[in-house]
Every structure is written in C-alpha cells, then in structure tokens.
Amino acid sequence: MSPISCANSRGARVAVAALMLAASAPSVGAFAPAAPSLVGIRTTTTTTNEILPSATTTTSLRAIRRGGGKPRGALRKQPEFVPPMNAEIKHPEIRVNVATKDGKDESLGIMSKDAALIKAKELGGLDLILINANSDPPVCKIVDYSKYRYAQEKKRKEKAKNSKATEVKEVKMSYKIGAHDYDVRLKAASKFIKQGNRVKATVQFRGREVQHDKLGVELLNKLAADMEDLCNMEGKPRREGRFLVTLFTPRAEVVKAINDAKRKKEREKKREKEESLAKRMLAEEAKQSEAKAAMEREADSIGGVLDGLDLGDDEFDDDDDMDASLDELLGSTKVADDLFA
C-alpha cells in the first residue's frame, strides 16, 4: 500500500470522526466537554447564553433611560384655559360689553383699557375678560369671572348633550342576493342615512366567488342609484381582500332637515318648560291669594265677635252703685268704716 493512499484513508477517517462528533454534539446551552482538536486545527465554541443576558440588560436599561413603559399614577388632566382678563389684557383700545340681568349683553362702545377697568370697578368690582382677540378692536366683557366660567361650562355641556357624533353603520350582502333581502338592506341603509349617519355597504365573496367582483360593483351602483335622493357615494367601490366596500354620505338637504327637526324639538321642549313654569307660578299666586283671603275672613269674624261684646264703663258704674247701696245699708259707723277700709 502506497504512502499517498494511507494518508488519504487516514484523512477520510479523521473527517468522518469529526462529522460524527458534530452530529452528536449537545444542544445549545448544555454542558459539552471540549472536543479533541483535529490535526493542527483549533476549534472554539461560542454559545448564545454568553450574549443574551448582556443584550437583554442593555435593552431594559435603554427603555428605563428613555422613560418607556406604562406611566405611573393617574393621567394628568389638561390645564383649563383661562382667558386674559384685567391687567393681563395687552390691547390699549377695546370694545366693551356688559352683562345685564336678563342674560344679554349691552354694548358700552369703544374705550381704553384703563377706562374699561375703572368701569368694571364701578359696577361692583367685576372682571374685564377678553372675549375675542381677533376682532378689530378686540372685544371684552365686564362680568364676574366665576359666573362667566359657570355659563361657559353650562353651554359646553348643553352642546355636548345635544350634538351626536356621526356614526358609520354597515350593511352587508352577497353579490347574488335575492330581491326581498335586497329590499331589507335598502330600507336599513335609508333609515341610517335619514338619521344622519354614514353607511358602509359591503359585498362579501366566498372562495371562487371573488372572480365575480364585477357583479358586486354593479350591485353597489344599483344601491347608490336607489338612494341617490338621500346620499352620495364616496368614490368608486374598492377591493379589501374578499370584500367590495363603498361609503354613502347623507346629502346636504338631508342633514339640514335633520338639524331643523332637532331645533324644532328643542323649541317645543323649551316652550313646554316655560308653560309649566308659568302654570306653577299661577298656582302659587292663587294659593297665596287664597291664604290672604282666609286670613281676612278670620280677622273679620273675630272683629264681629268683639263688637258684640259690651266692654264700656257701665260695669264700673255698677260697682259704684253697689258701693253706695252698701253704705246706705250699713251706715257710716266707725266699726263699719274700720271693717271696709
């Protein structure tokens, strides 16, 4: 056997042994004894456990330094906006209004800031508040700030209570929907539009039905044509996965009719409230007048009884006559005078 073939066979055995050793090596993170080094080759083993802790520690430290994570404590409320007032107003000349007892504003004309402050002091130590800084000249109002703040908060709550956020309602159907089911979807969409909401119409496909998307587009166009007097379609139908989607928005005249109906309802409610208040006041006045009349009748009856009684000086005259008759009967003896003295 030649030396070259012996060397080749020895190298092949070494390579096979190395492959077997690599295949039988333990998993990452487990203890493994050092493998015998091959001929003239150094092997070094690096595990991921030596890197992960430092990487994790570095990441957590970075998150802490930049203030990441969930905030501690309750969320801070936004500071309340306080309008400029009194000495904080920087405009030299302003238009001044003053609040009246009936809740309306009375204009005092254009004057300087110093004159307006003097006027506010004369009216009972009120505040001069900047209402509109963008007008020419700026508009200010003389009013008690606490009452002004209360009125503004009341208006804001009333507006939030009466205003309703626009919602997006959804109507789903298939491209092969029946006539009756289509009428149901049309009725529901029309109802949502008349309430002032936007409507999202969706045509859904299943499996291979996606290839019939043209039929879905025709169905949405038909729905838009049937509701053209109530709403407008926003753009063309668009594809979202297995769905065809489009949006319908109420027309301006529909929104105007909804707002008019809402204002009419508010006026009726206000009128009913005023009528109820007037009825209560009338009932209270009638009750007071009845109580006053009852008191007058009672006083008249008491006066009549007193008038029937004879409380003059006749009783005292009778007493004098009785004394005179006793004197005549007993006489004027010394013993009688000492007894009745």
Coordinates of C-alpha atoms in Angstrom, one line a residue:
M1 CA 0.0 0.0 0.0
S2 CA 1.5 3.4 -1.1
P3 CA 2.1 6.2 1.4
I4 CA -0.3 8.5 -0.5
S5 CA -3.3 6.1 -0.2
C6 CA -2.5 5.6 3.5
A7 CA -2.6 9.4 4.0
N8 CA -5.9 9.7 2.1
S9 CA -7.5 6.9 4.1
R10 CA -6.3 8.5 7.4
G11 CA -7.7 11.9 6.4
A12 CA -11.0 10.4 5.4
R13 CA -11.3 8.6 8.8
V14 CA -10.5 11.9 10.6
A15 CA -13.2 13.8 8.6
V16 CA -15.8 11.1 9.3
A17 CA -14.9 11.2 13.0
A18 CA -15.3 15.0 13.0
L19 CA -18.7 14.8 11.3
M20 CA -19.9 12.2 13.8
L21 CA -18.7 14.3 16.7
A22 CA -20.6 17.3 15.3
A23 CA -23.8 15.3 14.9
S24 CA -23.6 14.0 18.4
A25 CA -22.9 17.5 20.0
P26 CA -25.2 18.6 22.8
S27 CA -27.9 21.3 22.4
V28 CA -27.1 25.0 22.9
G29 CA -26.8 25.9 26.5
A30 CA -26.0 22.4 27.8
F31 CA -22.6 21.5 29.1
A32 CA -20.4 19.9 26.5
P33 CA -16.8 18.6 27.0
A34 CA -14.2 20.1 24.8
A35 CA -13.8 18.1 21.6
P36 CA -10.4 16.8 20.7
S37 CA -8.7 19.1 18.4
L38 CA -8.1 17.9 14.8
V39 CA -4.8 17.8 13.2
G40 CA -3.3 21.3 13.5
I41 CA -6.8 23.0 13.8
R42 CA -8.1 24.9 16.8
T43 CA -11.9 24.9 17.4
T44 CA -13.7 27.4 19.6
T45 CA -17.3 27.1 20.7
T46 CA -19.5 30.1 21.4
T47 CA -22.9 29.8 23.0
T48 CA -25.7 32.3 22.8
N49 CA -26.1 32.3 26.6
E50 CA -23.0 34.4 26.8
I51 CA -24.7 37.2 24.6
L52 CA -28.4 37.2 25.5
P53 CA -28.1 38.4 29.2
S54 CA -26.0 41.4 28.2
A55 CA -28.3 42.2 25.3
T56 CA -31.4 42.0 27.4
T57 CA -29.8 44.1 30.2
T58 CA -28.8 46.7 27.7
T59 CA -32.3 46.9 26.2
S60 CA -34.0 47.2 29.6
L61 CA -31.6 49.9 30.6
R62 CA -32.2 51.8 27.4
A63 CA -36.0 51.5 28.0
I64 CA -35.6 52.8 31.5
R65 CA -33.4 55.7 30.5
R66 CA -35.8 56.9 27.8
G67 CA -38.8 56.6 30.1
G68 CA -40.6 53.8 28.2
G69 CA -43.2 51.5 29.6
K70 CA -46.6 52.2 31.3
P71 CA -46.8 55.6 33.0
R72 CA -47.1 55.5 36.8
G73 CA -50.1 57.1 38.5
A74 CA -53.2 58.7 37.1
L75 CA -53.1 60.5 33.8
R76 CA -52.7 64.3 34.2
K77 CA -55.7 66.4 33.2
Q78 CA -55.2 69.1 30.6
P79 CA -54.9 72.5 32.2
E80 CA -58.1 74.6 32.0
F81 CA -57.9 77.5 29.5
V82 CA -58.2 80.9 31.3
P83 CA -58.9 83.9 29.1
P84 CA -56.8 87.1 29.6
M85 CA -58.5 89.5 31.9
N86 CA -57.9 92.7 33.8
A87 CA -54.2 93.7 33.8
E88 CA -53.4 90.7 31.5
I89 CA -55.1 92.4 28.5
K90 CA -52.4 94.0 26.3
H91 CA -54.6 95.9 23.9
P92 CA -54.8 99.7 24.6
E93 CA -58.2 100.1 23.0
I94 CA -61.1 97.7 23.2
R95 CA -64.8 97.3 22.6
V96 CA -66.6 96.7 25.9
N97 CA -69.8 94.8 26.6
V98 CA -71.5 94.4 29.9
A99 CA -73.8 91.5 31.1
T100 CA -77.3 92.5 32.0
K101 CA -79.7 90.9 34.4
D102 CA -81.7 89.1 31.7
G103 CA -78.5 87.4 30.4
K104 CA -78.0 89.6 27.3
D105 CA -75.0 91.8 26.5
E106 CA -75.2 95.6 26.4
S107 CA -72.6 97.4 24.4
L108 CA -70.7 100.3 26.1
G109 CA -68.8 101.2 22.9
I110 CA -65.1 101.5 22.3
M111 CA -62.9 102.8 25.2
S112 CA -59.4 102.5 26.5
K113 CA -58.3 99.6 28.7
D114 CA -57.9 101.9 31.8
A115 CA -61.4 103.3 31.3
A116 CA -62.8 99.8 31.0
L117 CA -61.1 98.7 34.2
I118 CA -62.4 101.8 36.0
K119 CA -65.9 101.0 34.7
A120 CA -65.7 97.4 35.9
K121 CA -64.7 98.6 39.3
E122 CA -67.6 101.0 39.4
L123 CA -70.1 98.2 38.6
G124 CA -69.2 96.3 41.7
G125 CA -65.7 95.1 41.4
L126 CA -66.3 92.9 38.3
D127 CA -63.7 91.5 35.9
L128 CA -62.8 92.6 32.4
I129 CA -62.4 89.5 30.3
L130 CA -61.1 89.3 26.7
I131 CA -63.7 87.5 24.6
N132 CA -62.4 87.9 21.1
A133 CA -58.9 89.0 20.4
N134 CA -59.1 88.6 16.6
S135 CA -61.7 91.4 16.0
D136 CA -60.8 95.0 15.4
P137 CA -60.8 96.3 18.1
P138 CA -60.8 93.3 20.4
V139 CA -64.0 92.6 22.3
C140 CA -64.0 92.4 26.1
K141 CA -66.8 91.8 28.6
I142 CA -67.4 93.1 32.1
V143 CA -68.7 90.3 34.2
D144 CA -67.9 88.2 37.3
Y145 CA -65.4 85.6 36.1
S146 CA -66.9 82.8 38.3
K147 CA -70.4 83.4 36.7
Y148 CA -68.8 83.7 33.3
R149 CA -67.0 80.4 33.8
Y150 CA -70.2 78.7 35.0
A151 CA -72.1 79.9 32.0
Q152 CA -69.5 78.7 29.6
E153 CA -69.4 75.3 31.2
K154 CA -73.1 75.0 31.1
K155 CA -73.2 75.9 27.4
R156 CA -70.5 73.3 26.7
K157 CA -72.4 70.6 28.4
E158 CA -75.6 71.5 26.7
K159 CA -73.9 71.5 23.3
A160 CA -72.2 68.1 24.0
K161 CA -75.6 66.7 25.2
N162 CA -77.5 67.8 22.1
S163 CA -74.8 67.1 19.5
K164 CA -74.5 63.5 18.4
A165 CA -71.3 62.1 16.8
T166 CA -71.7 60.8 13.3
E167 CA -71.6 57.0 13.3
V168 CA -70.7 54.6 10.4
K169 CA -73.3 51.9 10.0
E170 CA -72.6 48.9 7.9
V171 CA -74.8 46.9 5.5
K172 CA -73.5 43.5 4.3
M173 CA -74.8 41.4 1.4
S174 CA -73.8 38.9 -1.2
Y175 CA -73.5 39.6 -4.9
K176 CA -76.2 37.0 -5.5
I177 CA -78.7 38.5 -3.0
G178 CA -82.4 38.0 -3.5
A179 CA -84.9 40.7 -4.3
H180 CA -86.5 40.6 -0.8
D181 CA -83.2 40.6 1.0
Y182 CA -82.0 43.5 -1.1
D183 CA -85.1 45.5 -0.2
V184 CA -84.4 44.8 3.5
R185 CA -80.8 46.1 3.1
L186 CA -82.1 49.2 1.1
K187 CA -84.6 50.0 3.9
A188 CA -82.0 49.7 6.6
A189 CA -79.4 51.9 4.7
S190 CA -82.1 54.5 4.0
K191 CA -83.0 54.5 7.7
F192 CA -79.4 55.1 8.7
I193 CA -79.0 57.9 6.2
K194 CA -82.1 59.7 7.4
Q195 CA -80.6 59.6 11.0
G196 CA -77.6 61.5 9.7
N197 CA -75.2 58.6 9.8
R198 CA -72.8 57.4 7.1
V199 CA -73.3 53.9 5.7
K200 CA -70.7 51.4 4.7
A201 CA -72.0 49.0 2.1
T202 CA -70.0 45.7 1.8
V203 CA -70.4 42.9 -0.7
Q204 CA -68.7 39.7 0.5
F205 CA -67.4 36.9 -1.6
R206 CA -66.6 33.3 -0.6
G207 CA -63.9 31.2 -2.2
R208 CA -64.0 31.3 -6.0
E209 CA -66.8 33.9 -5.9
V210 CA -64.1 36.6 -6.0
Q211 CA -63.9 36.3 -9.7
H212 CA -67.4 37.8 -9.9
D213 CA -66.4 41.2 -8.5
K214 CA -68.0 43.0 -11.4
L215 CA -71.3 41.8 -10.2
G216 CA -70.5 43.2 -6.8
V217 CA -69.7 46.6 -8.4
E218 CA -73.0 46.6 -10.3
L219 CA -74.9 45.8 -7.1
L220 CA -73.3 48.7 -5.2
N221 CA -74.0 51.0 -8.1
K222 CA -77.6 49.9 -8.1
L223 CA -77.8 50.6 -4.3
A224 CA -76.4 54.1 -4.9
A225 CA -78.9 54.8 -7.7
D226 CA -81.8 53.7 -5.4
M227 CA -80.7 56.1 -2.7
E228 CA -79.5 59.0 -4.9
D229 CA -82.1 61.3 -3.4
L230 CA -80.8 60.7 0.1
C231 CA -77.0 60.3 -0.2
N232 CA -73.9 60.4 -2.3
M233 CA -71.4 57.6 -2.9
E234 CA -67.8 58.5 -1.9
G235 CA -65.7 57.5 -4.8
K236 CA -65.8 54.1 -6.5
P237 CA -66.1 50.7 -4.8
R238 CA -62.7 49.5 -3.6
R239 CA -61.5 46.0 -3.0
E240 CA -60.5 44.9 0.5
G241 CA -59.5 41.2 0.4
R242 CA -62.6 39.2 -0.2
F243 CA -64.9 42.3 0.2
L244 CA -66.0 45.2 -2.0
V245 CA -66.6 48.3 0.1
T246 CA -68.0 51.7 -0.5
L247 CA -69.3 54.6 1.7
F248 CA -72.5 56.6 1.4
T249 CA -72.8 60.1 2.9
P250 CA -76.1 62.0 3.6
R251 CA -76.9 64.9 1.2
A252 CA -76.8 68.5 2.5
E253 CA -80.6 68.8 2.4
V254 CA -81.0 65.7 4.4
V255 CA -78.6 67.0 7.1
K256 CA -80.4 70.3 7.1
A257 CA -83.8 68.6 7.5
I258 CA -82.4 66.6 10.5
N259 CA -81.0 69.8 12.1
D260 CA -84.3 71.7 11.6
A261 CA -86.2 68.8 13.2
K262 CA -83.8 68.8 16.1
R263 CA -84.1 72.6 16.6
K264 CA -87.9 72.4 16.4
K265 CA -88.0 69.7 19.0
E266 CA -85.7 71.8 21.3
R267 CA -88.0 74.8 20.8
E268 CA -91.1 72.7 21.7
K269 CA -89.3 71.4 24.8
K270 CA -88.4 74.9 25.8
R271 CA -91.9 76.2 25.3
E272 CA -93.4 73.3 27.3
K273 CA -90.9 74.1 30.1
E274 CA -91.9 77.8 30.1
E275 CA -95.6 76.9 30.1
S276 CA -95.1 74.5 33.0
L277 CA -93.2 77.2 34.9
A278 CA -96.0 79.8 34.2
K279 CA -98.6 77.3 35.5
R280 CA -96.6 76.7 38.7
M281 CA -96.3 80.4 39.3
L282 CA -100.1 81.0 38.7
A283 CA -100.9 78.1 41.1
E284 CA -98.5 79.6 43.7
E285 CA -100.1 83.1 43.3
A286 CA -103.6 81.6 43.6
K287 CA -102.6 79.8 46.8
Q288 CA -101.1 82.9 48.3
S289 CA -104.3 85.0 47.5
E290 CA -106.5 82.3 48.9
A291 CA -104.4 82.2 52.1
K292 CA -104.7 86.0 52.3
A293 CA -108.5 86.0 51.8
A294 CA -108.8 83.3 54.6
M295 CA -106.8 85.5 57.0
E296 CA -109.0 88.5 56.1
R297 CA -112.2 86.4 56.7
E298 CA -110.8 85.2 60.1
A299 CA -110.0 88.8 61.1
D300 CA -113.5 90.0 60.1
S301 CA -115.1 87.2 62.2
I302 CA -113.0 88.0 65.2
G303 CA -113.8 91.6 64.9
G304 CA -117.6 90.9 64.8
V305 CA -117.4 88.9 68.0
L306 CA -115.5 91.7 69.7
D307 CA -118.1 94.2 68.5
G308 CA -120.9 92.1 70.1
L309 CA -119.3 92.4 73.5
D310 CA -120.1 95.5 75.7
L311 CA -116.8 96.4 77.3
G312 CA -117.7 100.0 78.1
D313 CA -117.7 101.9 81.5
D314 CA -121.1 100.5 82.6
E315 CA -119.5 97.8 84.7
F316 CA -117.6 100.4 86.7
D317 CA -120.8 102.4 87.2
D318 CA -122.5 99.3 88.5
D319 CA -119.6 98.8 91.0
D320 CA -120.1 102.4 92.2
D321 CA -123.9 101.8 92.7
M322 CA -123.1 98.7 94.7
D323 CA -120.8 100.6 97.0
A324 CA -123.4 103.3 97.6
S325 CA -126.1 100.7 98.4
L326 CA -123.8 99.1 101.0
D327 CA -123.1 102.4 102.6
E328 CA -126.8 103.0 103.0
L329 CA -127.4 99.6 104.4
L330 CA -124.6 99.6 107.0
G331 CA -124.5 103.2 107.7
S332 CA -121.5 105.2 108.5
T333 CA -120.4 103.8 111.8
K334 CA -116.9 103.8 113.0
V335 CA -116.8 100.0 113.1
A336 CA -118.1 99.6 109.6
D337 CA -115.6 102.1 108.3
D338 CA -112.7 100.2 110.0
L339 CA -114.0 96.9 108.6
F340 CA -114.4 98.0 105.0
A341 CA -111.4 100.4 104.9

